[in-house]
Amino acid sequence: MISNNQKKLIRQLRMKKYRDSSALFIAEGAKIVADMLHKGIKPHTLFCTERGISDLSDFGISSSSNITLADEPEMKEFSEMTHPTSVLAILHKPADNLIEPDYLTQILNGPTDTLVLALDDIQDPGNMGTIIRIADWFGIHNILLSPTCADPFGPKTVQASMGAIARAEITQTNLVDFFKSLNNNVPIYGTVLEGENIYSAHLSQNGVVLMGNEGHGLSHDVLNALTHRLLIPSYPANAVLTSESLNVAAATAVVLSEFRRR
């Protein structure tokens, strides 16, 4: 059974201020939790139904782990999933997931083929998690977040990342200040309506790929930092009626895919 103190902690960790102060976060689902544990993220407490213990075992997690047995009504009470999960974990935020901006500056200013993804004011946790998952697929693990982005360790973000958050190295910083720290020869790419067609533009193997807010795109300050402005064209080129824009996660997938295709 889940104790009252454990229930209180789970409720608190739904709020960012408690995740920040405790350095703990929540993950749901046997596969996601197993991915976290295999990556070396330390568990604070694992809550499992009887089925959940078996589910974790299928992913190589022993039942000797620090598991608190819970019944299905309890899991339903605390789950944010449509269909309550059999596994809910409180995990310690991994220290090696949080990198310093100066470290990235040194990498990008030196001889490198590293691509860094920067996110400006991404508000929706689902988009944030999906983007982290997309970046993981394309082998981009260094991710910069503006201070106004959704919390990467929020429950919905962790869920949407499908475990990719365990492999991401994340920095939350002022993007304008970070861009000023880069050498002039470091390319900064961003998608805008008046940009160059991404399918014919020259794309380098290093630099920063910048994606903007769901409704407003890139903010004025970071827009001025761009060295390369890209456009994802709609098809056919002369279409009169088409969607106004792509979802930012879908746009990120297109952009990163094109960089990796080269």
XYZ file of C-alpha atoms in Angstrom, residues 43-260:
218
model
C 15.108 5.139 -8.042
C 13.704 6.786 -4.946
C 10.627 4.537 -4.851
C 8.980 2.181 -7.345
C 5.221 1.655 -7.068
C 3.970 -1.466 -8.812
C 0.879 -3.568 -9.015
C 1.383 -7.329 -9.084
C 1.279 -7.127 -12.870
C 3.766 -4.262 -12.773
C 6.374 -6.414 -11.025
C 6.034 -8.935 -13.843
C 6.143 -6.153 -16.461
C 9.385 -4.785 -15.021
C 10.847 -8.290 -14.939
C 10.148 -8.587 -18.681
C 12.429 -5.564 -19.167
C 15.168 -6.987 -16.943
C 14.361 -5.227 -13.672
C 14.516 -7.512 -10.636
C 11.684 -7.654 -8.124
C 14.335 -7.185 -5.418
C 14.439 -3.469 -6.324
C 12.965 -0.935 -3.905
C 9.327 -1.710 -4.771
C 6.191 -0.644 -2.930
C 3.251 -2.837 -3.867
C 0.155 -0.839 -4.827
C -3.308 -1.874 -5.909
C -4.953 -0.741 -9.140
C -7.263 1.878 -7.519
C -4.206 3.538 -5.958
C -2.375 3.591 -9.282
C -5.445 5.023 -10.971
C -5.563 7.798 -8.362
C -2.046 8.988 -9.155
C -1.623 8.105 -12.813
C -1.884 10.842 -15.444
C -2.312 8.291 -18.207
C -5.649 7.548 -19.852
C -5.261 3.909 -18.892
C -3.511 3.749 -15.505
C -0.103 2.168 -15.608
C 1.117 -0.821 -13.622
C 4.366 0.980 -12.712
C 4.960 4.466 -11.340
C 8.423 5.552 -10.222
C 9.848 8.432 -8.232
C 13.366 8.921 -9.571
C 16.353 11.085 -8.723
C 17.185 13.644 -11.399
C 20.432 12.480 -12.988
C 23.277 14.945 -12.423
C 24.868 14.072 -15.772
C 21.700 15.153 -17.603
C 22.264 18.754 -16.572
C 25.194 20.250 -18.454
C 26.720 23.710 -18.186
C 26.348 26.204 -21.071
C 30.104 26.887 -20.956
C 30.747 23.226 -21.728
C 28.647 23.434 -24.893
C 30.291 26.705 -25.868
C 33.711 25.055 -25.736
C 32.516 22.155 -27.886
C 30.876 24.331 -30.536
C 33.746 26.831 -30.683
C 36.262 24.059 -31.313
C 36.643 21.691 -34.276
C 33.532 19.542 -34.029
C 30.740 17.880 -35.953
C 28.318 18.305 -33.033
C 24.763 19.490 -33.603
C 22.987 21.106 -30.665
C 19.209 21.536 -30.523
C 17.938 24.779 -28.956
C 14.296 25.292 -27.994
C 12.824 28.761 -27.554
C 9.719 29.014 -25.346
C 8.280 25.557 -26.084
C 5.233 25.574 -23.816
C 3.444 22.284 -24.327
C 4.894 19.390 -22.264
C 3.789 16.883 -24.888
C 5.654 18.770 -27.601
C 8.697 19.057 -25.366
C 8.784 15.318 -24.683
C 8.189 14.433 -28.323
C 11.005 16.751 -29.433
C 13.390 15.143 -26.925
C 12.381 11.748 -28.306
C 12.930 12.937 -31.902
C 16.337 14.384 -31.026
C 17.285 11.070 -29.416
C 16.301 9.216 -32.598
C 18.591 11.419 -34.671
C 21.465 11.131 -32.205
C 21.274 14.698 -30.912
C 21.617 14.609 -27.132
C 22.704 18.170 -26.297
C 19.556 20.270 -25.888
C 19.369 23.934 -24.876
C 16.156 25.274 -23.374
C 15.142 28.884 -22.869
C 14.028 29.689 -19.288
C 10.372 29.833 -20.429
C 10.284 26.298 -21.831
C 8.185 23.571 -20.250
C 9.961 21.611 -17.532
C 11.802 18.686 -19.203
C 11.208 16.601 -16.065
C 7.472 17.287 -15.840
C 5.352 14.093 -15.860
C 3.796 14.728 -19.273
C 7.155 15.602 -20.813
C 8.822 12.487 -19.396
C 5.918 10.394 -20.659
C 6.018 11.871 -24.169
C 9.791 11.387 -24.355
C 9.268 7.612 -23.964
C 12.445 7.322 -21.925
C 14.588 9.513 -24.202
C 14.945 12.042 -21.371
C 17.341 9.524 -19.778
C 19.753 9.986 -22.681
C 19.389 13.751 -23.113
C 21.899 16.297 -21.820
C 19.913 19.418 -21.062
C 20.831 23.021 -20.326
C 18.283 25.693 -19.409
C 19.809 29.106 -20.051
C 19.353 32.498 -21.692
C 19.676 31.656 -25.377
C 20.735 35.142 -26.474
C 23.635 35.164 -24.003
C 24.623 31.680 -25.103
C 24.654 32.646 -28.784
C 26.848 35.654 -27.958
C 29.396 33.257 -26.447
C 29.819 31.417 -29.760
C 32.433 32.211 -32.382
C 31.186 33.965 -35.505
C 31.823 30.866 -37.599
C 29.404 28.683 -35.596
C 26.198 28.360 -37.661
C 22.850 28.959 -35.975
C 19.910 27.619 -37.998
C 16.246 28.464 -37.475
C 13.005 27.961 -39.399
C 11.154 31.078 -40.568
C 8.590 31.799 -43.284
C 11.009 33.910 -45.316
C 13.838 31.392 -45.082
C 15.742 29.409 -47.716
C 14.256 26.095 -48.813
C 15.794 23.537 -46.440
C 15.972 20.896 -49.196
C 18.338 23.008 -51.301
C 20.135 24.986 -48.574
C 23.688 24.176 -47.515
C 23.624 22.470 -44.115
C 26.712 21.908 -41.999
C 27.472 18.984 -39.703
C 27.960 21.255 -36.717
C 26.147 24.181 -35.125
C 22.846 24.939 -33.445
C 19.349 24.097 -34.707
C 16.842 26.475 -33.121
C 13.088 25.772 -32.911
C 10.501 28.248 -31.639
C 7.250 28.584 -29.746
C 4.153 26.664 -30.902
C 2.099 29.764 -31.724
C 4.572 32.606 -32.220
C 7.692 30.947 -33.563
C 11.077 32.366 -32.651
C 11.196 35.364 -30.340
C 12.653 38.608 -31.712
C 15.931 38.419 -29.779
C 16.856 34.895 -30.828
C 15.644 35.545 -34.369
C 18.334 38.200 -34.695
C 20.967 35.643 -33.661
C 20.288 33.368 -36.648
C 23.043 32.978 -39.209
C 20.954 30.742 -41.491
C 17.190 31.046 -42.011
C 15.445 27.942 -43.279
C 11.990 27.236 -44.664
C 10.157 23.911 -44.721
C 8.099 24.358 -47.903
C 4.549 23.107 -48.238
C 3.493 21.083 -51.285
C 2.627 21.775 -53.984
C 4.487 25.078 -54.064
C 1.562 27.030 -55.554
C -1.132 25.628 -53.268
C -3.678 28.295 -52.299
C -5.118 26.468 -49.306
C -2.873 24.624 -46.906
C -2.297 24.320 -43.157
C -0.983 27.517 -41.607
C 2.049 25.823 -40.093
C 3.547 22.551 -38.905
C 3.413 21.421 -35.313
C 6.803 22.279 -33.772
C 7.587 18.643 -32.999
C 6.796 17.624 -36.594
C 8.893 20.523 -37.887
C 11.785 19.448 -35.658
C 11.605 15.937 -37.112
C 11.747 17.289 -40.671
C 14.664 19.608 -39.934
C 16.776 17.070 -38.031
C 16.070 14.405 -40.634
C 17.348 16.696 -43.372
C 20.515 17.522 -41.420
C 21.212 13.832 -40.852
